[in-house]
Amino acid sequence: MVNLLAKKFIKNYNEVDNENVRSAYGILCSLLGILFNVFLFGIKYFAGILSGSIAIMADAFNNLSDAGSSLITLIGFKFAGMEPDNEHPFGHGRIEYIAGFIVSVLIILMGVELFKSSVIKIFNPEAIDTSLISIVILIISILVKLYMSLYNSNIGKKINSSAMKATATDSKSDCIATTVVLISMLILKLTGLNIDGYSGVLVACFILYAGYDAAKETLSPLLGQLPDNSLVQNIEQIVMNYDEIVGIHDLVVHDYGPGRLMISLHAEVPGSGDIFVLHDAIDRAEMELSKKLHCEAVIHLDPIDTDDEETMRMKDLVSKKIKEELDEIISIHDFRMVKGPSHTNVIFDAVIPPKYKMSEKEVEDKIKELVSRNFKNHFAVVKVESTYI
């Protein structure tokens, strides 16, 4: 159904990297979400009145809140697709993350309210009607929510949308929750055992978990999460494909919303090379990154002495010792040597991962001790920094 509507109403629907196409997919799915959830609210509300089930009534209002969530997602996609302006030169893409986070908060609030009402129902149980029409309505609801989960998940992956993925998670939890309610009604019908309140608590737990999971998914990019390994590997492969570039470091990826990535890195080039040739290689690498990864790329040209065999040999030896005696995960770059009459300074940067087991100062001290111990009359001048990938 979604694919048929996309073919009919979305121009160039296969070009999901296009911001307008991506936004259109988000708006289409949000509109469908509003329609489906309003429909489910109506039939569940009717079933709840008919049966007197607190779990069904709570599930009905959960669907009504889902319709509101779809409306927020719709607004988020609409604003996220706006062009950059003077106040927001990086665009408005993060509004999509904010919309997804608001949806998550609403899911959590609904879960809290359901939990409270279900606990009351445990201590004050009421009679429940287990008529065939109520059971049929719940089965219809499960099938609709299952379909919503599938199309939201597929489109979310297709357009790489955390908001759509959060909506898919919500629909999946609703499907499970309604199944629990249906099972409780069948148990009552077959055994006479009323577990409606307990089912409501279980449903509330599913909703709370879904809200937490969705909040984590949408809040993480707002806080500044690590980029995907596949993205980092693509960047390295593209840049290192240029013969003039011999190494890269200090890679930073800024996420300003889907389709609005800013990439910066340092590219090591031979210090003896022609500056115009090297600059042209850097320009071409930036343009290729922009074209293939749909991002804005800035590359800092970092000259190193590749012609000095003694310096390159010492760099390999120091790097090997650091990996053997400290940690294989530590890398070094910007290596150079300054010789004096009594000693030689080896100057370089060392890179450690975030939240490393040692502080930057501890790593610096250990590297200095390691160099002076292993290489006579050599002293390390080292700057330790954390990586952003």
PDB file of N, CA, C and O in Angstrom, residues 151-202:
ATOM      1  N   TYR A 151       5.760  -1.398   7.659  1.00  0.00           N
ATOM      2  CA  TYR A 151       6.022  -0.340   6.675  1.00  0.00           C
ATOM      3  C   TYR A 151       6.842   0.797   7.279  1.00  0.00           C
ATOM      4  O   TYR A 151       7.671   1.415   6.598  1.00  0.00           O
ATOM      5  N   ASN A 152       6.649   1.095   8.583  1.00  0.00           N
ATOM      6  CA  ASN A 152       7.471   2.131   9.212  1.00  0.00           C
ATOM      7  C   ASN A 152       8.931   1.701   9.306  1.00  0.00           C
ATOM      8  O   ASN A 152       9.837   2.509   9.106  1.00  0.00           O
ATOM      9  N   SER A 153       9.133   0.419   9.615  1.00  0.00           N
ATOM     10  CA  SER A 153      10.503  -0.104   9.703  1.00  0.00           C
ATOM     11  C   SER A 153      11.183  -0.076   8.335  1.00  0.00           C
ATOM     12  O   SER A 153      12.332   0.358   8.203  1.00  0.00           O
ATOM     13  N   ASN A 154      10.476  -0.532   7.294  1.00  0.00           N
ATOM     14  CA  ASN A 154      11.052  -0.567   5.949  1.00  0.00           C
ATOM     15  C   ASN A 154      11.366   0.831   5.428  1.00  0.00           C
ATOM     16  O   ASN A 154      12.456   1.073   4.895  1.00  0.00           O
ATOM     17  N   ILE A 155      10.420   1.748   5.606  1.00  0.00           N
ATOM     18  CA  ILE A 155      10.656   3.120   5.133  1.00  0.00           C
ATOM     19  C   ILE A 155      11.720   3.797   5.984  1.00  0.00           C
ATOM     20  O   ILE A 155      12.552   4.562   5.479  1.00  0.00           O
ATOM     21  N   GLY A 156      11.721   3.514   7.297  1.00  0.00           N
ATOM     22  CA  GLY A 156      12.741   4.089   8.177  1.00  0.00           C
ATOM     23  C   GLY A 156      14.149   3.695   7.760  1.00  0.00           C
ATOM     24  O   GLY A 156      15.068   4.512   7.766  1.00  0.00           O
ATOM     25  N   LYS A 157      14.313   2.417   7.376  1.00  0.00           N
ATOM     26  CA  LYS A 157      15.619   1.961   6.883  1.00  0.00           C
ATOM     27  C   LYS A 157      15.923   2.565   5.512  1.00  0.00           C
ATOM     28  O   LYS A 157      17.066   2.938   5.229  1.00  0.00           O
ATOM     29  N   LYS A 158      14.885   2.672   4.697  1.00  0.00           N
ATOM     30  CA  LYS A 158      15.063   3.165   3.333  1.00  0.00           C
ATOM     31  C   LYS A 158      15.552   4.608   3.309  1.00  0.00           C
ATOM     32  O   LYS A 158      16.431   4.970   2.533  1.00  0.00           O
ATOM     33  N   ILE A 159      14.981   5.451   4.200  1.00  0.00           N
ATOM     34  CA  ILE A 159      15.350   6.869   4.215  1.00  0.00           C
ATOM     35  C   ILE A 159      16.254   7.211   5.393  1.00  0.00           C
ATOM     36  O   ILE A 159      16.577   8.371   5.629  1.00  0.00           O
ATOM     37  N   ASN A 160      16.669   6.182   6.158  1.00  0.00           N
ATOM     38  CA  ASN A 160      17.561   6.351   7.313  1.00  0.00           C
ATOM     39  C   ASN A 160      17.001   7.382   8.291  1.00  0.00           C
ATOM     40  O   ASN A 160      17.635   8.396   8.591  1.00  0.00           O
ATOM     41  N   SER A 161      15.809   7.110   8.793  1.00  0.00           N
ATOM     42  CA  SER A 161      15.125   8.036   9.703  1.00  0.00           C
ATOM     43  C   SER A 161      14.961   7.419  11.078  1.00  0.00           C
ATOM     44  O   SER A 161      14.290   6.403  11.242  1.00  0.00           O
ATOM     45  N   SER A 162      15.569   8.044  12.103  1.00  0.00           N
ATOM     46  CA  SER A 162      15.415   7.546  13.469  1.00  0.00           C
ATOM     47  C   SER A 162      13.993   7.758  13.962  1.00  0.00           C
ATOM     48  O   SER A 162      13.485   6.967  14.763  1.00  0.00           O
ATOM     49  N   ALA A 163      13.325   8.822  13.502  1.00  0.00           N
ATOM     50  CA  ALA A 163      11.937   9.077  13.900  1.00  0.00           C
ATOM     51  C   ALA A 163      11.020   7.968  13.377  1.00  0.00           C
ATOM     52  O   ALA A 163      10.128   7.488  14.096  1.00  0.00           O
ATOM     53  N   MET A 164      11.219   7.550  12.128  1.00  0.00           N
ATOM     54  CA  MET A 164      10.409   6.476  11.562  1.00  0.00           C
ATOM     55  C   MET A 164      10.699   5.146  12.262  1.00  0.00           C
ATOM     56  O   MET A 164       9.785   4.345  12.495  1.00  0.00           O
ATOM     57  N   LYS A 165      11.957   4.916  12.597  1.00  0.00           N
ATOM     58  CA  LYS A 165      12.315   3.691  13.310  1.00  0.00           C
ATOM     59  C   LYS A 165      11.676   3.671  14.695  1.00  0.00           C
ATOM     60  O   LYS A 165      11.249   2.623  15.179  1.00  0.00           O
ATOM     61  N   ALA A 166      11.614   4.849  15.352  1.00  0.00           N
ATOM     62  CA  ALA A 166      10.963   4.944  16.656  1.00  0.00           C
ATOM     63  C   ALA A 166       9.474   4.630  16.529  1.00  0.00           C
ATOM     64  O   ALA A 166       8.894   3.941  17.377  1.00  0.00           O
ATOM     65  N   THR A 167       8.855   5.127  15.468  1.00  0.00           N
ATOM     66  CA  THR A 167       7.441   4.848  15.225  1.00  0.00           C
ATOM     67  C   THR A 167       7.220   3.363  14.978  1.00  0.00           C
ATOM     68  O   THR A 167       6.224   2.782  15.434  1.00  0.00           O
ATOM     69  N   ALA A 168       8.147   2.736  14.250  1.00  0.00           N
ATOM     70  CA  ALA A 168       8.049   1.290  13.998  1.00  0.00           C
ATOM     71  C   ALA A 168       8.144   0.513  15.311  1.00  0.00           C
ATOM     72  O   ALA A 168       7.404  -0.453  15.532  1.00  0.00           O
ATOM     73  N   THR A 169       9.063   0.923  16.189  1.00  0.00           N
ATOM     74  CA  THR A 169       9.211   0.274  17.495  1.00  0.00           C
ATOM     75  C   THR A 169       7.935   0.416  18.314  1.00  0.00           C
ATOM     76  O   THR A 169       7.489  -0.534  18.973  1.00  0.00           O
ATOM     77  N   ASP A 170       7.345   1.607  18.264  1.00  0.00           N
ATOM     78  CA  ASP A 170       6.095   1.853  18.989  1.00  0.00           C
ATOM     79  C   ASP A 170       4.981   0.946  18.469  1.00  0.00           C
ATOM     80  O   ASP A 170       4.216   0.352  19.248  1.00  0.00           O
ATOM     81  N   SER A 171       4.877   0.831  17.152  1.00  0.00           N
ATOM     82  CA  SER A 171       3.837  -0.021  16.557  1.00  0.00           C
ATOM     83  C   SER A 171       4.048  -1.487  16.927  1.00  0.00           C
ATOM     84  O   SER A 171       3.078  -2.214  17.201  1.00  0.00           O
ATOM     85  N   LYS A 172       5.308  -1.912  16.961  1.00  0.00           N
ATOM     86  CA  LYS A 172       5.600  -3.293  17.326  1.00  0.00           C
ATOM     87  C   LYS A 172       5.212  -3.570  18.770  1.00  0.00           C
ATOM     88  O   LYS A 172       4.627  -4.613  19.090  1.00  0.00           O
ATOM     89  N   SER A 173       5.519  -2.624  19.667  1.00  0.00           N
ATOM     90  CA  SER A 173       5.159  -2.810  21.077  1.00  0.00           C
ATOM     91  C   SER A 173       3.646  -2.815  21.251  1.00  0.00           C
ATOM     92  O   SER A 173       3.108  -3.554  22.075  1.00  0.00           O
ATOM     93  N   ASP A 174       2.956  -1.977  20.465  1.00  0.00           N
ATOM     94  CA  ASP A 174       1.486  -1.970  20.518  1.00  0.00           C
ATOM     95  C   ASP A 174       0.917  -3.314  20.075  1.00  0.00           C
ATOM     96  O   ASP A 174      -0.074  -3.801  20.637  1.00  0.00           O
ATOM     97  N   CYS A 175       1.530  -3.879  19.057  1.00  0.00           N
ATOM     98  CA  CYS A 175       1.092  -5.185  18.555  1.00  0.00           C
ATOM     99  C   CYS A 175       1.231  -6.254  19.642  1.00  0.00           C
ATOM    100  O   CYS A 175       0.314  -7.043  19.884  1.00  0.00           O
ATOM    101  N   ILE A 176       2.361  -6.233  20.324  1.00  0.00           N
ATOM    102  CA  ILE A 176       2.595  -7.192  21.412  1.00  0.00           C
ATOM    103  C   ILE A 176       1.631  -6.935  22.565  1.00  0.00           C
ATOM    104  O   ILE A 176       1.053  -7.861  23.146  1.00  0.00           O
ATOM    105  N   ALA A 177       1.448  -5.645  22.900  1.00  0.00           N
ATOM    106  CA  ALA A 177       0.571  -5.280  24.013  1.00  0.00           C
ATOM    107  C   ALA A 177      -0.864  -5.735  23.765  1.00  0.00           C
ATOM    108  O   ALA A 177      -1.512  -6.298  24.659  1.00  0.00           O
ATOM    109  N   THR A 178      -1.367  -5.496  22.570  1.00  0.00           N
ATOM    110  CA  THR A 178      -2.742  -5.892  22.248  1.00  0.00           C
ATOM    111  C   THR A 178      -2.876  -7.409  22.251  1.00  0.00           C
ATOM    112  O   THR A 178      -3.916  -7.953  22.626  1.00  0.00           O
ATOM    113  N   THR A 179      -1.832  -8.100  21.844  1.00  0.00           N
ATOM    114  CA  THR A 179      -1.837  -9.563  21.887  1.00  0.00           C
ATOM    115  C   THR A 179      -1.978 -10.060  23.328  1.00  0.00           C
ATOM    116  O   THR A 179      -2.713 -11.019  23.603  1.00  0.00           O
ATOM    117  N   VAL A 180      -1.278  -9.374  24.247  1.00  0.00           N
ATOM    118  CA  VAL A 180      -1.375  -9.726  25.666  1.00  0.00           C
ATOM    119  C   VAL A 180      -2.803  -9.529  26.170  1.00  0.00           C
ATOM    120  O   VAL A 180      -3.349 -10.369  26.898  1.00  0.00           O
ATOM    121  N   VAL A 181      -3.418  -8.409  25.764  1.00  0.00           N
ATOM    122  CA  VAL A 181      -4.810  -8.139  26.164  1.00  0.00           C
ATOM    123  C   VAL A 181      -5.744  -9.224  25.614  1.00  0.00           C
ATOM    124  O   VAL A 181      -6.634  -9.720  26.322  1.00  0.00           O
ATOM    125  N   LEU A 182      -5.528  -9.598  24.364  1.00  0.00           N
ATOM    126  CA  LEU A 182      -6.357 -10.643  23.744  1.00  0.00           C
ATOM    127  C   LEU A 182      -6.210 -11.962  24.489  1.00  0.00           C
ATOM    128  O   LEU A 182      -7.202 -12.667  24.742  1.00  0.00           O
ATOM    129  N   ILE A 183      -4.997 -12.304  24.854  1.00  0.00           N
ATOM    130  CA  ILE A 183      -4.755 -13.561  25.582  1.00  0.00           C
ATOM    131  C   ILE A 183      -5.474 -13.540  26.927  1.00  0.00           C
ATOM    132  O   ILE A 183      -6.063 -14.542  27.350  1.00  0.00           O
ATOM    133  N   SER A 184      -5.426 -12.368  27.606  1.00  0.00           N
ATOM    134  CA  SER A 184      -6.095 -12.275  28.912  1.00  0.00           C
ATOM    135  C   SER A 184      -7.603 -12.467  28.770  1.00  0.00           C
ATOM    136  O   SER A 184      -8.249 -13.081  29.637  1.00  0.00           O
ATOM    137  N   MET A 185      -8.185 -11.937  27.677  1.00  0.00           N
ATOM    138  CA  MET A 185      -9.622 -12.119  27.444  1.00  0.00           C
ATOM    139  C   MET A 185      -9.946 -13.580  27.163  1.00  0.00           C
ATOM    140  O   MET A 185     -10.954 -14.116  27.644  1.00  0.00           O
ATOM    141  N   LEU A 186      -9.108 -14.253  26.391  1.00  0.00           N
ATOM    142  CA  LEU A 186      -9.333 -15.667  26.085  1.00  0.00           C
ATOM    143  C   LEU A 186      -9.206 -16.525  27.333  1.00  0.00           C
ATOM    144  O   LEU A 186      -9.957 -17.494  27.517  1.00  0.00           O
ATOM    145  N   ILE A 187      -8.232 -16.169  28.195  1.00  0.00           N
ATOM    146  CA  ILE A 187      -8.073 -16.903  29.457  1.00  0.00           C
ATOM    147  C   ILE A 187      -9.330 -16.756  30.313  1.00  0.00           C
ATOM    148  O   ILE A 187      -9.823 -17.728  30.914  1.00  0.00           O
ATOM    149  N   LEU A 188      -9.863 -15.522  30.374  1.00  0.00           N
ATOM    150  CA  LEU A 188     -11.083 -15.290  31.137  1.00  0.00           C
ATOM    151  C   LEU A 188     -12.255 -16.083  30.566  1.00  0.00           C
ATOM    152  O   LEU A 188     -13.052 -16.676  31.303  1.00  0.00           O
ATOM    153  N   LYS A 189     -12.353 -16.098  29.249  1.00  0.00           N
ATOM    154  CA  LYS A 189     -13.467 -16.786  28.582  1.00  0.00           C
ATOM    155  C   LYS A 189     -13.406 -18.294  28.809  1.00  0.00           C
ATOM    156  O   LYS A 189     -14.435 -18.963  29.009  1.00  0.00           O
ATOM    157  N   LEU A 190     -12.174 -18.843  28.825  1.00  0.00           N
ATOM    158  CA  LEU A 190     -12.015 -20.295  28.923  1.00  0.00           C
ATOM    159  C   LEU A 190     -11.946 -20.798  30.361  1.00  0.00           C
ATOM    160  O   LEU A 190     -12.367 -21.917  30.655  1.00  0.00           O
ATOM    161  N   THR A 191     -11.369 -19.969  31.263  1.00  0.00           N
ATOM    162  CA  THR A 191     -11.142 -20.443  32.641  1.00  0.00           C
ATOM    163  C   THR A 191     -11.903 -19.656  33.695  1.00  0.00           C
ATOM    164  O   THR A 191     -11.992 -20.107  34.844  1.00  0.00           O
ATOM    165  N   GLY A 192     -12.392 -18.442  33.330  1.00  0.00           N
ATOM    166  CA  GLY A 192     -13.056 -17.600  34.317  1.00  0.00           C
ATOM    167  C   GLY A 192     -12.096 -16.809  35.169  1.00  0.00           C
ATOM    168  O   GLY A 192     -12.505 -16.096  36.100  1.00  0.00           O
ATOM    169  N   LEU A 193     -10.799 -16.899  34.874  1.00  0.00           N
ATOM    170  CA  LEU A 193      -9.779 -16.185  35.653  1.00  0.00           C
ATOM    171  C   LEU A 193      -9.588 -14.780  35.081  1.00  0.00           C
ATOM    172  O   LEU A 193      -9.222 -14.616  33.918  1.00  0.00           O
ATOM    173  N   ASN A 194      -9.806 -13.740  35.905  1.00  0.00           N
ATOM    174  CA  ASN A 194      -9.695 -12.346  35.462  1.00  0.00           C
ATOM    175  C   ASN A 194      -8.276 -11.826  35.737  1.00  0.00           C
ATOM    176  O   ASN A 194      -7.907 -11.573  36.887  1.00  0.00           O
ATOM    177  N   ILE A 195      -7.494 -11.685  34.691  1.00  0.00           N
ATOM    178  CA  ILE A 195      -6.127 -11.154  34.839  1.00  0.00           C
ATOM    179  C   ILE A 195      -5.986  -9.830  34.077  1.00  0.00           C
ATOM    180  O   ILE A 195      -4.896  -9.453  33.664  1.00  0.00           O
ATOM    181  N   ASP A 196      -7.109  -9.118  33.919  1.00  0.00           N
ATOM    182  CA  ASP A 196      -7.111  -7.880  33.137  1.00  0.00           C
ATOM    183  C   ASP A 196      -6.122  -6.853  33.688  1.00  0.00           C
ATOM    184  O   ASP A 196      -5.361  -6.231  32.937  1.00  0.00           O
ATOM    185  N   GLY A 197      -6.132  -6.662  35.022  1.00  0.00           N
ATOM    186  CA  GLY A 197      -5.227  -5.682  35.631  1.00  0.00           C
ATOM    187  C   GLY A 197      -3.770  -6.054  35.434  1.00  0.00           C
ATOM    188  O   GLY A 197      -2.928  -5.203  35.129  1.00  0.00           O
ATOM    189  N   TYR A 198      -3.475  -7.345  35.618  1.00  0.00           N
ATOM    190  CA  TYR A 198      -2.095  -7.820  35.428  1.00  0.00           C
ATOM    191  C   TYR A 198      -1.660  -7.664  33.966  1.00  0.00           C
ATOM    192  O   TYR A 198      -0.508  -7.317  33.682  1.00  0.00           O
ATOM    193  N   SER A 199      -2.593  -7.912  33.057  1.00  0.00           N
ATOM    194  CA  SER A 199      -2.295  -7.721  31.632  1.00  0.00           C
ATOM    195  C   SER A 199      -2.004  -6.249  31.341  1.00  0.00           C
ATOM    196  O   SER A 199      -1.110  -5.926  30.549  1.00  0.00           O
ATOM    197  N   GLY A 200      -2.790  -5.371  31.999  1.00  0.00           N
ATOM    198  CA  GLY A 200      -2.559  -3.938  31.823  1.00  0.00           C
ATOM    199  C   GLY A 200      -1.166  -3.531  32.274  1.00  0.00           C
ATOM    200  O   GLY A 200      -0.494  -2.717  31.630  1.00  0.00           O
ATOM    201  N   VAL A 201      -0.712  -4.105  33.403  1.00  0.00           N
ATOM    202  CA  VAL A 201       0.646  -3.821  33.899  1.00  0.00           C
ATOM    203  C   VAL A 201       1.683  -4.299  32.894  1.00  0.00           C
ATOM    204  O   VAL A 201       2.675  -3.602  32.605  1.00  0.00           O
ATOM    205  N   LEU A 202       1.469  -5.496  32.345  1.00  0.00           N
ATOM    206  CA  LEU A 202       2.400  -6.037  31.355  1.00  0.00           C
ATOM    207  C   LEU A 202       2.431  -5.168  30.101  1.00  0.00           C
ATOM    208  O   LEU A 202       3.511  -4.878  29.557  1.00  0.00           O
TER     209      LEU A 202
END
